[in-house]
Amino acid sequence: EIVLTQSPGTLSLSPGERATLSCRASQSVSSSYLAWYQQKPGQAPRLLIYGASSRATGIPDRFSGSGSGTDFTLTISRLEPEDFAVYYCQQYGSSPPITFGPGTKVDIK
Amino acid sequence: QVQLQESGPGLVKPSQTLSLTCTVSGGSISSGSYYWSWIRQPAGKGLEWIGRIYTSGSTNYNPSLKSRVTISVDTSKNQFSLKLSSVTAADTAVYYCAREKVGANPVDYWGQGTLVTVSS
């Protein structure tokens, strides 16, 4: 099973600032099968990024993903008020189980 | 636009079996292009993938829950279901049903989630 760790646990930033979130895997994630989700209180997660760097349908271009192997990054170039949320990474390679990271909370400074 | 909706008891007694159903609308569960999945989230904690089923009935389960989980599909009702046996308080969580496209793809659609509390 691939274990994902995310850092930092909480990121306190102001609107307009840049957010950089990290996701590290315990072993290489095949073919960059790494996704990022955003979750707001009381809501289901929403897919932001898949394949490490491809934006899902309707996701603004201020969200970008990068990385390969065991190290991945989600960058939000300029935080909008609606971006304050919890972000999870997920690996979904061909062999189950699918696993999620513990999440990074982006809150308002 | 596909929609998924969970239903089932919100309260289950310890040692009993948790049973949930997910109704899919806006698309056929028999399309053959998707896995139909269950994921849970304890309050204030992260996401745990429980397992998934393909239209054929083929399943994959999280090894940590495999001995207690059964996922089934009813194509005539466009539904799939989760059963989790011998529940304890640790199984208290919001349970989501979800869809994954076949062939190593992320979850693209989620239900709204339903809270199941295990308590006597």
PDB file of C-alpha atoms in Angstrom:
ATOM      1  CA  GLU A   1       0.000   0.000   0.000  1.00  0.00           C
ATOM      2  CA  ILE A   2       1.289   3.457  -0.897  1.00  0.00           C
ATOM      3  CA  VAL A   3       1.224   5.846   2.089  1.00  0.00           C
ATOM      4  CA  LEU A   4       0.888   9.549   1.326  1.00  0.00           C
ATOM      5  CA  THR A   5       2.052  12.303   3.654  1.00  0.00           C
ATOM      6  CA  GLN A   6       1.134  15.955   3.194  1.00  0.00           C
ATOM      7  CA  SER A   7       2.826  19.064   4.461  1.00  0.00           C
ATOM      8  CA  PRO A   8       2.279  21.408   6.059  1.00  0.00           C
ATOM      9  CA  GLY A   9      -0.724  20.326   8.106  1.00  0.00           C
ATOM     10  CA  THR A  10      -2.040  23.870   8.101  1.00  0.00           C
ATOM     11  CA  LEU A  11      -1.087  26.805   5.890  1.00  0.00           C
ATOM     12  CA  SER A  12      -2.150  30.267   7.055  1.00  0.00           C
ATOM     13  CA  LEU A  13      -2.146  32.770   4.222  1.00  0.00           C
ATOM     14  CA  SER A  14      -3.902  35.926   3.054  1.00  0.00           C
ATOM     15  CA  PRO A  15      -6.011  36.329  -0.091  1.00  0.00           C
ATOM     16  CA  GLY A  16      -3.782  37.088  -3.058  1.00  0.00           C
ATOM     17  CA  GLU A  17      -0.855  35.108  -1.690  1.00  0.00           C
ATOM     18  CA  ARG A  18       0.661  32.003  -3.255  1.00  0.00           C
ATOM     19  CA  ALA A  19       0.035  28.605  -1.665  1.00  0.00           C
ATOM     20  CA  THR A  20       2.389  25.656  -2.093  1.00  0.00           C
ATOM     21  CA  LEU A  21       1.213  22.280  -0.802  1.00  0.00           C
ATOM     22  CA  SER A  22       3.341  19.147  -0.741  1.00  0.00           C
ATOM     23  CA  CYS A  23       2.436  15.470  -1.064  1.00  0.00           C
ATOM     24  CA  ARG A  24       5.058  12.757  -0.619  1.00  0.00           C
ATOM     25  CA  ALA A  25       4.531   9.059  -1.368  1.00  0.00           C
ATOM     26  CA  SER A  26       6.152   6.103   0.408  1.00  0.00           C
ATOM     27  CA  GLN A  27       6.980   4.600  -2.989  1.00  0.00           C
ATOM     28  CA  SER A  28       6.907   5.794  -6.552  1.00  0.00           C
ATOM     29  CA  VAL A  29       3.425   6.574  -7.887  1.00  0.00           C
ATOM     30  CA  SER A  30       3.150   4.809 -11.222  1.00  0.00           C
ATOM     31  CA  SER A  31       2.591   6.974 -14.277  1.00  0.00           C
ATOM     32  CA  SER A  32       1.965   9.972 -12.027  1.00  0.00           C
ATOM     33  CA  TYR A  33      -1.466   8.661 -11.046  1.00  0.00           C
ATOM     34  CA  LEU A  34      -1.740  11.417  -8.465  1.00  0.00           C
ATOM     35  CA  ALA A  35      -4.791  13.623  -7.925  1.00  0.00           C
ATOM     36  CA  TRP A  36      -5.616  16.623  -5.771  1.00  0.00           C
ATOM     37  CA  TYR A  37      -9.021  17.353  -4.268  1.00  0.00           C
ATOM     38  CA  GLN A  38     -10.476  20.385  -2.506  1.00  0.00           C
ATOM     39  CA  GLN A  39     -12.982  19.918   0.306  1.00  0.00           C
ATOM     40  CA  LYS A  40     -15.025  22.595   2.022  1.00  0.00           C
ATOM     41  CA  PRO A  41     -16.961  22.037   5.267  1.00  0.00           C
ATOM     42  CA  GLY A  42     -20.060  19.929   4.793  1.00  0.00           C
ATOM     43  CA  GLN A  43     -19.251  19.172   1.165  1.00  0.00           C
ATOM     44  CA  ALA A  44     -17.870  16.243  -0.769  1.00  0.00           C
ATOM     45  CA  PRO A  45     -14.365  16.593  -2.162  1.00  0.00           C
ATOM     46  CA  ARG A  46     -13.991  18.157  -5.601  1.00  0.00           C
ATOM     47  CA  LEU A  47     -11.424  16.945  -8.121  1.00  0.00           C
ATOM     48  CA  LEU A  48      -8.909  19.658  -9.002  1.00  0.00           C
ATOM     49  CA  ILE A  49      -5.913  17.929 -10.578  1.00  0.00           C
ATOM     50  CA  TYR A  50      -5.323  14.453 -12.020  1.00  0.00           C
ATOM     51  CA  GLY A  51      -2.310  12.831 -13.601  1.00  0.00           C
ATOM     52  CA  ALA A  52      -0.221  15.053 -11.296  1.00  0.00           C
ATOM     53  CA  SER A  53      -0.607  18.125 -13.512  1.00  0.00           C
ATOM     54  CA  SER A  54      -3.841  18.077 -15.544  1.00  0.00           C
ATOM     55  CA  ARG A  55      -6.644  20.340 -14.393  1.00  0.00           C
ATOM     56  CA  ALA A  56     -10.099  18.823 -14.131  1.00  0.00           C
ATOM     57  CA  THR A  57     -12.985  20.347 -16.049  1.00  0.00           C
ATOM     58  CA  GLY A  58     -13.895  23.830 -14.875  1.00  0.00           C
ATOM     59  CA  ILE A  59     -10.926  24.279 -12.542  1.00  0.00           C
ATOM     60  CA  PRO A  60      -9.385  27.783 -12.712  1.00  0.00           C
ATOM     61  CA  ASP A  61      -5.842  28.077 -14.018  1.00  0.00           C
ATOM     62  CA  ARG A  62      -4.597  29.492 -10.724  1.00  0.00           C
ATOM     63  CA  PHE A  63      -4.492  25.842  -9.621  1.00  0.00           C
ATOM     64  CA  SER A  64      -1.526  23.869 -10.924  1.00  0.00           C
ATOM     65  CA  GLY A  65       0.054  20.544 -10.093  1.00  0.00           C
ATOM     66  CA  SER A  66       3.545  19.242 -10.609  1.00  0.00           C
ATOM     67  CA  GLY A  67       5.856  16.426  -9.619  1.00  0.00           C
ATOM     68  CA  SER A  68       6.577  12.797 -10.320  1.00  0.00           C
ATOM     69  CA  GLY A  69       7.830   9.686  -8.584  1.00  0.00           C
ATOM     70  CA  THR A  70       7.353  10.303  -4.883  1.00  0.00           C
ATOM     71  CA  ASP A  71       7.146  14.102  -4.654  1.00  0.00           C
ATOM     72  CA  PHE A  72       4.205  16.168  -5.814  1.00  0.00           C
ATOM     73  CA  THR A  73       3.109  19.768  -5.384  1.00  0.00           C
ATOM     74  CA  LEU A  74      -0.157  21.666  -5.670  1.00  0.00           C
ATOM     75  CA  THR A  75       0.257  25.400  -6.225  1.00  0.00           C
ATOM     76  CA  ILE A  76      -2.461  28.021  -5.976  1.00  0.00           C
ATOM     77  CA  SER A  77      -0.950  31.090  -7.596  1.00  0.00           C
ATOM     78  CA  ARG A  78      -3.162  33.738  -5.984  1.00  0.00           C
ATOM     79  CA  LEU A  79      -5.546  32.718  -3.267  1.00  0.00           C
ATOM     80  CA  GLU A  80      -9.157  33.725  -3.736  1.00  0.00           C
ATOM     81  CA  PRO A  81     -11.562  33.799  -0.742  1.00  0.00           C
ATOM     82  CA  GLU A  82     -13.239  30.607  -1.991  1.00  0.00           C
ATOM     83  CA  ASP A  83      -9.923  28.704  -1.994  1.00  0.00           C
ATOM     84  CA  PHE A  84      -9.680  28.457   1.784  1.00  0.00           C
ATOM     85  CA  ALA A  85     -10.400  24.774   2.337  1.00  0.00           C
ATOM     86  CA  VAL A  86      -8.758  21.410   2.980  1.00  0.00           C
ATOM     87  CA  TYR A  87      -6.748  19.829   0.173  1.00  0.00           C
ATOM     88  CA  TYR A  88      -6.110  16.096  -0.196  1.00  0.00           C
ATOM     89  CA  CYS A  89      -3.786  14.239  -2.492  1.00  0.00           C
ATOM     90  CA  GLN A  90      -4.713  10.764  -3.723  1.00  0.00           C
ATOM     91  CA  GLN A  91      -2.889   8.043  -5.594  1.00  0.00           C
ATOM     92  CA  TYR A  92      -5.019   5.903  -7.877  1.00  0.00           C
ATOM     93  CA  GLY A  93      -2.637   3.566  -9.635  1.00  0.00           C
ATOM     94  CA  SER A  94      -3.878   0.422 -11.251  1.00  0.00           C
ATOM     95  CA  SER A  95      -3.500  -1.675  -8.111  1.00  0.00           C
ATOM     96  CA  PRO A  96      -5.844  -1.021  -5.189  1.00  0.00           C
ATOM     97  CA  PRO A  97      -6.049   0.145  -2.504  1.00  0.00           C
ATOM     98  CA  ILE A  98      -6.444   3.712  -3.508  1.00  0.00           C
ATOM     99  CA  THR A  99      -5.021   5.928  -0.764  1.00  0.00           C
ATOM    100  CA  PHE A 100      -5.386   9.534   0.316  1.00  0.00           C
ATOM    101  CA  GLY A 101      -3.053  11.842   2.170  1.00  0.00           C
ATOM    102  CA  PRO A 102      -4.117  13.281   5.551  1.00  0.00           C
ATOM    103  CA  GLY A 103      -4.856  16.700   4.089  1.00  0.00           C
ATOM    104  CA  THR A 104      -3.545  20.274   4.273  1.00  0.00           C
ATOM    105  CA  LYS A 105      -5.834  22.969   5.610  1.00  0.00           C
ATOM    106  CA  VAL A 106      -5.426  26.364   3.981  1.00  0.00           C
ATOM    107  CA  ASP A 107      -6.889  28.965   6.282  1.00  0.00           C
ATOM    108  CA  ILE A 108      -7.072  32.726   6.361  1.00  0.00           C
ATOM    109  CA  LYS A 109      -4.232  34.474   8.150  1.00  0.00           C
TER     110      LYS A 109
ATOM    111  CA  GLN B   1     -24.858  15.109 -15.495  1.00  0.00           C
ATOM    112  CA  VAL B   2     -24.528  12.041 -13.323  1.00  0.00           C
ATOM    113  CA  GLN B   3     -25.682  12.301  -9.723  1.00  0.00           C
ATOM    114  CA  LEU B   4     -25.132   9.907  -6.832  1.00  0.00           C
ATOM    115  CA  GLN B   5     -27.244   9.785  -3.681  1.00  0.00           C
ATOM    116  CA  GLU B   6     -26.552   7.749  -0.569  1.00  0.00           C
ATOM    117  CA  SER B   7     -29.349   6.387   1.592  1.00  0.00           C
ATOM    118  CA  GLY B   8     -29.627   4.222   4.663  1.00  0.00           C
ATOM    119  CA  PRO B   9     -29.876   4.288   8.457  1.00  0.00           C
ATOM    120  CA  GLY B  10     -28.048   7.084  10.215  1.00  0.00           C
ATOM    121  CA  LEU B  11     -27.660   5.100  13.416  1.00  0.00           C
ATOM    122  CA  VAL B  12     -26.337   1.561  13.772  1.00  0.00           C
ATOM    123  CA  LYS B  13     -25.737  -0.381  16.985  1.00  0.00           C
ATOM    124  CA  PRO B  14     -22.298  -1.805  17.773  1.00  0.00           C
ATOM    125  CA  SER B  15     -21.688  -5.322  16.411  1.00  0.00           C
ATOM    126  CA  GLN B  16     -24.463  -4.917  13.846  1.00  0.00           C
ATOM    127  CA  THR B  17     -24.174  -4.479  10.079  1.00  0.00           C
ATOM    128  CA  LEU B  18     -24.110  -1.070   8.422  1.00  0.00           C
ATOM    129  CA  SER B  19     -26.025  -1.033   5.135  1.00  0.00           C
ATOM    130  CA  LEU B  20     -26.054   1.813   2.634  1.00  0.00           C
ATOM    131  CA  THR B  21     -27.328   2.175  -0.903  1.00  0.00           C
ATOM    132  CA  CYS B  22     -26.214   4.577  -3.606  1.00  0.00           C
ATOM    133  CA  THR B  23     -28.688   5.507  -6.328  1.00  0.00           C
ATOM    134  CA  VAL B  24     -27.190   6.704  -9.587  1.00  0.00           C
ATOM    135  CA  SER B  25     -29.118   9.082 -11.838  1.00  0.00           C
ATOM    136  CA  GLY B  26     -28.235  10.789 -15.106  1.00  0.00           C
ATOM    137  CA  GLY B  27     -26.420   7.743 -16.417  1.00  0.00           C
ATOM    138  CA  SER B  28     -26.556   3.962 -16.484  1.00  0.00           C
ATOM    139  CA  ILE B  29     -24.607   2.031 -13.895  1.00  0.00           C
ATOM    140  CA  SER B  30     -24.319  -0.685 -16.544  1.00  0.00           C
ATOM    141  CA  SER B  31     -22.375   1.471 -18.987  1.00  0.00           C
ATOM    142  CA  GLY B  32     -19.282  -0.613 -18.360  1.00  0.00           C
ATOM    143  CA  SER B  33     -16.947   2.345 -18.212  1.00  0.00           C
ATOM    144  CA  TYR B  34     -16.871   2.948 -14.478  1.00  0.00           C
ATOM    145  CA  TYR B  35     -16.109   1.562 -11.073  1.00  0.00           C
ATOM    146  CA  TRP B  36     -18.631   2.402  -8.374  1.00  0.00           C
ATOM    147  CA  SER B  37     -16.944   3.115  -5.065  1.00  0.00           C
ATOM    148  CA  TRP B  38     -17.425   3.760  -1.369  1.00  0.00           C
ATOM    149  CA  ILE B  39     -15.230   6.156   0.605  1.00  0.00           C
ATOM    150  CA  ARG B  40     -15.623   7.267   4.214  1.00  0.00           C
ATOM    151  CA  GLN B  41     -14.481  10.154   6.385  1.00  0.00           C
ATOM    152  CA  PRO B  42     -14.638  10.241  10.185  1.00  0.00           C
ATOM    153  CA  ALA B  43     -15.478  13.667  11.583  1.00  0.00           C
ATOM    154  CA  GLY B  44     -12.529  16.013  11.328  1.00  0.00           C
ATOM    155  CA  LYS B  45     -10.332  13.369   9.722  1.00  0.00           C
ATOM    156  CA  GLY B  46      -9.170  12.286   6.294  1.00  0.00           C
ATOM    157  CA  LEU B  47     -10.626  10.112   3.563  1.00  0.00           C
ATOM    158  CA  GLU B  48     -10.503   6.305   3.540  1.00  0.00           C
ATOM    159  CA  TRP B  49     -11.239   4.294   0.401  1.00  0.00           C
ATOM    160  CA  ILE B  50     -13.419   1.312   1.299  1.00  0.00           C
ATOM    161  CA  GLY B  51     -13.732  -0.461  -2.030  1.00  0.00           C
ATOM    162  CA  ARG B  52     -15.372  -0.540  -5.428  1.00  0.00           C
ATOM    163  CA  ILE B  53     -17.403  -2.688  -7.787  1.00  0.00           C
ATOM    164  CA  TYR B  54     -17.508  -3.032 -11.540  1.00  0.00           C
ATOM    165  CA  THR B  55     -20.724  -3.683 -13.440  1.00  0.00           C
ATOM    166  CA  SER B  56     -19.747  -7.323 -13.848  1.00  0.00           C
ATOM    167  CA  GLY B  57     -19.738  -7.717 -10.079  1.00  0.00           C
ATOM    168  CA  SER B  58     -15.969  -7.782  -9.773  1.00  0.00           C
ATOM    169  CA  THR B  59     -14.829  -6.064  -6.579  1.00  0.00           C
ATOM    170  CA  ASN B  60     -11.750  -4.568  -4.961  1.00  0.00           C
ATOM    171  CA  TYR B  61     -11.611  -3.897  -1.230  1.00  0.00           C
ATOM    172  CA  ASN B  62      -9.285  -2.067   1.113  1.00  0.00           C
ATOM    173  CA  PRO B  63      -7.294  -4.808   2.880  1.00  0.00           C
ATOM    174  CA  SER B  64      -7.864  -3.070   6.210  1.00  0.00           C
ATOM    175  CA  LEU B  65     -11.633  -3.611   5.891  1.00  0.00           C
ATOM    176  CA  LYS B  66     -11.842  -6.582   3.535  1.00  0.00           C
ATOM    177  CA  SER B  67     -12.987  -9.114   6.112  1.00  0.00           C
ATOM    178  CA  ARG B  68     -16.032  -6.998   6.975  1.00  0.00           C
ATOM    179  CA  VAL B  69     -17.028  -5.384   3.658  1.00  0.00           C
ATOM    180  CA  THR B  70     -19.357  -6.452   0.876  1.00  0.00           C
ATOM    181  CA  ILE B  71     -20.167  -4.232  -2.090  1.00  0.00           C
ATOM    182  CA  SER B  72     -22.879  -5.315  -4.510  1.00  0.00           C
ATOM    183  CA  VAL B  73     -24.656  -3.878  -7.539  1.00  0.00           C
ATOM    184  CA  ASP B  74     -28.274  -3.950  -8.718  1.00  0.00           C
ATOM    185  CA  THR B  75     -28.292  -2.851 -12.335  1.00  0.00           C
ATOM    186  CA  SER B  76     -32.091  -3.103 -12.577  1.00  0.00           C
ATOM    187  CA  LYS B  77     -32.402  -0.339  -9.985  1.00  0.00           C
ATOM    188  CA  ASN B  78     -29.269   1.571 -11.051  1.00  0.00           C
ATOM    189  CA  GLN B  79     -27.961   1.167  -7.510  1.00  0.00           C
ATOM    190  CA  PHE B  80     -24.989  -0.228  -5.682  1.00  0.00           C
ATOM    191  CA  SER B  81     -24.709  -1.039  -2.002  1.00  0.00           C
ATOM    192  CA  LEU B  82     -22.298  -1.299   0.912  1.00  0.00           C
ATOM    193  CA  LYS B  83     -22.488  -3.670   3.839  1.00  0.00           C
ATOM    194  CA  LEU B  84     -20.014  -3.378   6.709  1.00  0.00           C
ATOM    195  CA  SER B  85     -20.359  -5.983   9.417  1.00  0.00           C
ATOM    196  CA  SER B  86     -19.435  -6.039  13.107  1.00  0.00           C
ATOM    197  CA  VAL B  87     -19.298  -2.256  13.361  1.00  0.00           C
ATOM    198  CA  THR B  88     -17.760  -0.352  16.256  1.00  0.00           C
ATOM    199  CA  ALA B  89     -17.603   3.324  17.160  1.00  0.00           C
ATOM    200  CA  ALA B  90     -14.520   3.566  14.936  1.00  0.00           C
ATOM    201  CA  ASP B  91     -16.801   3.057  11.923  1.00  0.00           C
ATOM    202  CA  THR B  92     -18.691   6.274  12.671  1.00  0.00           C
ATOM    203  CA  ALA B  93     -18.132   8.478   9.640  1.00  0.00           C
ATOM    204  CA  VAL B  94     -19.614  10.251   6.662  1.00  0.00           C
ATOM    205  CA  TYR B  95     -19.919   7.644   3.930  1.00  0.00           C
ATOM    206  CA  TYR B  96     -19.638   8.756   0.314  1.00  0.00           C
ATOM    207  CA  CYS B  97     -20.498   6.834  -2.807  1.00  0.00           C
ATOM    208  CA  ALA B  98     -18.463   7.800  -5.831  1.00  0.00           C
ATOM    209  CA  ARG B  99     -17.519   6.995  -9.418  1.00  0.00           C
ATOM    210  CA  GLU B 100     -14.113   6.193 -10.910  1.00  0.00           C
ATOM    211  CA  LYS B 101     -13.589   5.771 -14.618  1.00  0.00           C
ATOM    212  CA  VAL B 102     -12.150   2.351 -15.452  1.00  0.00           C
ATOM    213  CA  GLY B 103      -8.411   2.256 -16.059  1.00  0.00           C
ATOM    214  CA  ALA B 104      -6.530   4.101 -13.329  1.00  0.00           C
ATOM    215  CA  ASN B 105      -8.554   7.281 -12.997  1.00  0.00           C
ATOM    216  CA  PRO B 106      -9.415   9.504 -10.059  1.00  0.00           C
ATOM    217  CA  VAL B 107     -12.832   9.808  -8.495  1.00  0.00           C
ATOM    218  CA  ASP B 108     -14.716  12.265 -10.682  1.00  0.00           C
ATOM    219  CA  TYR B 109     -18.202  12.264  -9.144  1.00  0.00           C
ATOM    220  CA  TRP B 110     -19.175  12.032  -5.487  1.00  0.00           C
ATOM    221  CA  GLY B 111     -22.436  11.722  -3.634  1.00  0.00           C
ATOM    222  CA  GLN B 112     -23.179  14.332  -0.988  1.00  0.00           C
ATOM    223  CA  GLY B 113     -22.322  11.887   1.783  1.00  0.00           C
ATOM    224  CA  THR B 114     -24.352  10.440   4.622  1.00  0.00           C
ATOM    225  CA  LEU B 115     -23.416  10.373   8.297  1.00  0.00           C
ATOM    226  CA  VAL B 116     -23.569   6.991   9.968  1.00  0.00           C
ATOM    227  CA  THR B 117     -23.157   6.905  13.733  1.00  0.00           C
ATOM    228  CA  VAL B 118     -22.393   3.673  15.557  1.00  0.00           C
ATOM    229  CA  SER B 119     -23.834   3.859  19.039  1.00  0.00           C
ATOM    230  CA  SER B 120     -26.042   1.882  21.357  1.00  0.00           C
TER     231      SER B 120
END
